[in-house]
Every structure is written in structure tokens, then in C-alpha cells.
CSV table of N, CA and C in Angstrom, one decimal:
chain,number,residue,atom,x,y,z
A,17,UNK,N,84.6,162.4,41.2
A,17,UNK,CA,84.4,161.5,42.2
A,17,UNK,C,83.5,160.4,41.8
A,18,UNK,N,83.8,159.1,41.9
A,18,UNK,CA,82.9,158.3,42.1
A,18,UNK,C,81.6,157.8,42.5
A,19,UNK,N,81.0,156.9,42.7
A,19,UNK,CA,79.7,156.3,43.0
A,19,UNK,C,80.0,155.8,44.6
A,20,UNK,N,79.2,156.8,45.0
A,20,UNK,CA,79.0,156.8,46.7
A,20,UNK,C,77.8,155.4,47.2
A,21,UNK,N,78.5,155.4,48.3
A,21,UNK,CA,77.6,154.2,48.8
A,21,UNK,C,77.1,154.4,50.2
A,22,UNK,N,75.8,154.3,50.5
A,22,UNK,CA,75.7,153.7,51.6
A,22,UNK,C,76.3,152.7,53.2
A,23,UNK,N,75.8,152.4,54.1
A,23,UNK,CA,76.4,151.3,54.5
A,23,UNK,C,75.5,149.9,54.2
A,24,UNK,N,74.0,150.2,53.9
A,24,UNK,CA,73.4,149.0,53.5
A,24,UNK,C,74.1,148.6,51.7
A,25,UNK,N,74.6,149.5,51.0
A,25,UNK,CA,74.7,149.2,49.6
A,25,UNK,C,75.9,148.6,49.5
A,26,UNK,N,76.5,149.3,50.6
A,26,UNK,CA,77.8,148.8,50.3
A,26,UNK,C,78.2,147.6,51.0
A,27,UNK,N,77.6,147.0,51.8
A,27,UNK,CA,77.2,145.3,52.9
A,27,UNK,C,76.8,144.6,51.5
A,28,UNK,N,75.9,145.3,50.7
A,28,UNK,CA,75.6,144.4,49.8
A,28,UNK,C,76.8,144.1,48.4
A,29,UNK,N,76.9,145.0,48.4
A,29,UNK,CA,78.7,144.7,47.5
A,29,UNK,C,79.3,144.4,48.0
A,30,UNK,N,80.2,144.1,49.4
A,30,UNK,CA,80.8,143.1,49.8
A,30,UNK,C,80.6,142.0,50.0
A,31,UNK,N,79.2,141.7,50.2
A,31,UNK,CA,78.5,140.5,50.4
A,31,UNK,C,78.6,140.2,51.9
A,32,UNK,N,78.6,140.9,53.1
A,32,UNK,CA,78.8,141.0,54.6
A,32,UNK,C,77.3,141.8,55.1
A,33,UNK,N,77.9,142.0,56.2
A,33,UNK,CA,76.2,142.7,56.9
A,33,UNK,C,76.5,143.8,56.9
A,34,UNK,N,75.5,144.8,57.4
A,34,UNK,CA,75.6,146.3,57.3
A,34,UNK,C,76.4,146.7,58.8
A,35,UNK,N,76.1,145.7,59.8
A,35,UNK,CA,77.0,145.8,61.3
A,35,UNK,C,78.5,145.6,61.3
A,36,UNK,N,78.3,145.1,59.8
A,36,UNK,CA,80.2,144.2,59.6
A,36,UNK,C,80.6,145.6,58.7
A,37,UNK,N,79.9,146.2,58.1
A,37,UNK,CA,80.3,147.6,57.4
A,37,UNK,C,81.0,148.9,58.4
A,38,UNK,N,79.8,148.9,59.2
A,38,UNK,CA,80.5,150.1,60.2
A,38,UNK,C,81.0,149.7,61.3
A,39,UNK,N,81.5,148.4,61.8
A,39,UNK,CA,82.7,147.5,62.4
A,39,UNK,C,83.7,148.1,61.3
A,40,UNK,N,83.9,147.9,60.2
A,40,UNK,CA,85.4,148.0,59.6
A,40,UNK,C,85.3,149.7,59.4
A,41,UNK,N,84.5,150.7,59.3
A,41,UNK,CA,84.2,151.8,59.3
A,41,UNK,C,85.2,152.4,60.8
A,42,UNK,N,84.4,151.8,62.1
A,42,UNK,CA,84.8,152.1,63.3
A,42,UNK,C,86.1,151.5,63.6
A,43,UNK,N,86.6,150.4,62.9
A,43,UNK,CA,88.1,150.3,63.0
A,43,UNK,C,89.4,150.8,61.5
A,44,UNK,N,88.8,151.8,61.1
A,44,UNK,CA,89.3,152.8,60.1
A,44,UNK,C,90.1,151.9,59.2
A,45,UNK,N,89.0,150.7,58.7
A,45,UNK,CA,89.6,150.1,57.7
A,45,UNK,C,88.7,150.6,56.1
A,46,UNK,N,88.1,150.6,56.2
A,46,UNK,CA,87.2,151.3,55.0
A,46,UNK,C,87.2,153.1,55.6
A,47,UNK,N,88.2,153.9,54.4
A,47,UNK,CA,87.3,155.4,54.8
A,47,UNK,C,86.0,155.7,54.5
A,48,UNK,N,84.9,156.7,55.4
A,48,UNK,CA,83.7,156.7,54.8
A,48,UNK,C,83.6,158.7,55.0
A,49,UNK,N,82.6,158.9,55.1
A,49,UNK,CA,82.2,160.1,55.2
A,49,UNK,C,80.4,159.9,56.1
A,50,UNK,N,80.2,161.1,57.6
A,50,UNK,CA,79.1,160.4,57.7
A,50,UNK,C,77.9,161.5,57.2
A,51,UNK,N,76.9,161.2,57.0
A,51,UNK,CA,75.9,162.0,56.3
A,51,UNK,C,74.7,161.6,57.3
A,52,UNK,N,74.5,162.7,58.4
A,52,UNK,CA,73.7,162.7,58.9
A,52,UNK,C,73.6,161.2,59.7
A,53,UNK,N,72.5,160.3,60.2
A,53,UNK,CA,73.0,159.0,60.7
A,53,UNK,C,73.4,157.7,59.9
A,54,UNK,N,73.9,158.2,58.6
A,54,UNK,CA,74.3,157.1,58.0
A,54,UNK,C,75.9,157.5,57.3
A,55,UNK,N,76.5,156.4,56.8
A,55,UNK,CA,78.0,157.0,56.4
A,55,UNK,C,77.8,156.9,54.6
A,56,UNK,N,78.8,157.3,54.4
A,56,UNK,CA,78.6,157.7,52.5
A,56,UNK,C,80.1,156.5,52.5
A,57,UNK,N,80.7,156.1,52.1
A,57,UNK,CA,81.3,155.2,51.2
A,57,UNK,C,82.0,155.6,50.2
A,58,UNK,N,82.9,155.9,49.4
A,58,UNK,CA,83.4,155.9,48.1
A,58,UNK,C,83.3,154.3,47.2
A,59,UNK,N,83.1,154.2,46.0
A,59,UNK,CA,83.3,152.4,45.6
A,59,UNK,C,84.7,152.2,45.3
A,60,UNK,N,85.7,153.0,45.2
A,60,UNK,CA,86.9,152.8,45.0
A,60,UNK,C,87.5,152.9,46.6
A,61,UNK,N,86.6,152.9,47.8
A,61,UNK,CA,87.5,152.5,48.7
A,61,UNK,C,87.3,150.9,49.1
A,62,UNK,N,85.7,150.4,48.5
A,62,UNK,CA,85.0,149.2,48.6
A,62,UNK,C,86.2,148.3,47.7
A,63,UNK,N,86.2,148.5,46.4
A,63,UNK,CA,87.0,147.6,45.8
A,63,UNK,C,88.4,148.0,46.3
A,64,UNK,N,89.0,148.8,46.6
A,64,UNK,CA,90.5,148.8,47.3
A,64,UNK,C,90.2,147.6,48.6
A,65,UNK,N,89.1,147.5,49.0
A,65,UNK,CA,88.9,146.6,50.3
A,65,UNK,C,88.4,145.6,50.1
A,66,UNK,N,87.8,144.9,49.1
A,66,UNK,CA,87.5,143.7,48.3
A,66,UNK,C,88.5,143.0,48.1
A,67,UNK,N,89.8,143.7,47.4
A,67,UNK,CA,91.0,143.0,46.3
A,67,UNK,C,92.2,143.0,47.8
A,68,UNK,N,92.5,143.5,48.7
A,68,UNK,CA,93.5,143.5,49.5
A,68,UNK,C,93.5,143.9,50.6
A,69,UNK,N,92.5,144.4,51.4
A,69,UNK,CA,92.3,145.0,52.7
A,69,UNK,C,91.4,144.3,53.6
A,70,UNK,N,91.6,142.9,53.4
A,70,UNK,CA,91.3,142.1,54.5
A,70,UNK,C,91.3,142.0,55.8
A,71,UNK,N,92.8,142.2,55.8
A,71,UNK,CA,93.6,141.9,56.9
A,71,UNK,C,93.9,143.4,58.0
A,72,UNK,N,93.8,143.5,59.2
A,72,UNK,CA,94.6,144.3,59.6
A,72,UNK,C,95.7,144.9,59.3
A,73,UNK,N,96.0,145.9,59.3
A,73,UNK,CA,96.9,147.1,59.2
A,73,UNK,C,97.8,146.2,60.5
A,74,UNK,N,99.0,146.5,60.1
A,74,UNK,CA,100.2,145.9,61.1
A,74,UNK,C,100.4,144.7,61.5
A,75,UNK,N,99.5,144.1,60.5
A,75,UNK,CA,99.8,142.3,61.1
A,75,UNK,C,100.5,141.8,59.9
A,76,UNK,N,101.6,141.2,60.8
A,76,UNK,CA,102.7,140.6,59.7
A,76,UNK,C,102.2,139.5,58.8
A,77,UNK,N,102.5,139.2,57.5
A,77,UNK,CA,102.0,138.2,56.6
A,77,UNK,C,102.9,136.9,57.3
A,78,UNK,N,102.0,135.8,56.5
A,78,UNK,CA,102.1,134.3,57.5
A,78,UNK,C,103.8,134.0,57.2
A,79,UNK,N,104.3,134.9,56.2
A,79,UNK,CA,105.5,133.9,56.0
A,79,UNK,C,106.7,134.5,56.6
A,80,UNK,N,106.2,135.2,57.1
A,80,UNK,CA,107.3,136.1,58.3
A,80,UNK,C,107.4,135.3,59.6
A,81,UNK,N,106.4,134.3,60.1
A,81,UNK,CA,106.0,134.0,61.4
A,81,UNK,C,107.0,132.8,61.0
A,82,UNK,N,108.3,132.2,60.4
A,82,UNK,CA,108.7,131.4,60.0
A,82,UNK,C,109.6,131.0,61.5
A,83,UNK,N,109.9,129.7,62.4
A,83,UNK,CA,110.8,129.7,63.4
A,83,UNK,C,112.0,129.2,63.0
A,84,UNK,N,112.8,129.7,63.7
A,84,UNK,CA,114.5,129.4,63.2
A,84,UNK,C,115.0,128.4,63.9
């Protein structure tokens, strides 16, 4: 297993806030684990969410929204 994180450590490796952490936490876009009142993080779910998990789960990419 990897290098666990925080939600302040890992606000800080995304470069966002710690409220914007467990916002995407509580909309189950980052998995976490919670430890007592704080959550644990994996960094391989941080960088899987860095490089491509911006966006919402089920929103179509822009070039689908094409009109005919």
C-alpha cells in the first residue's frame, strides 16, 4: 500500500482547500477511508484524480453535445 494522506495533506497536493477535499470525498469522487474524525486518502487515488477525474462521473464529454 501506498503513502496515505490526510484531508489537509492531501488539499495540499491538489492545490484546493481541505472543504473542497471532503466535498469531492462526500460526492464519492476521491475514495478515502475515515479514521476517527478525519479521512485517510490513498496518493494513488490523489494522482488518479489530478491526471483525469475532474469531471463528474456521467457527464458526457463536450464533443458529444454536437447539434445536428
Amino acid at each position: 500500500m501506498g503513502k496515505l494522506h490526510t484531508t489537509e495533506s492531501a488539499a495540499a497536493y491538489l492545490k484546493v482547500t481541505p472543504a473542497r477535499v471532503r466535498q469531492l470525498i462526500i460526492e464519492k469522487r476521491i475514495k478515502s477511508e475515515e479514521y476517527g474524525r478525519d479521512h485517510l486518502i490513498p496518493e494513488s487515488e490523489l494522482k488518479q484524480y489530478a491526471t483525469g477525474g475532474k469531471k463528474k462521473a456521467g457527464r458526457p464529454p463536450k464533443n458529444s453535445l454536437r447539434l445536428r
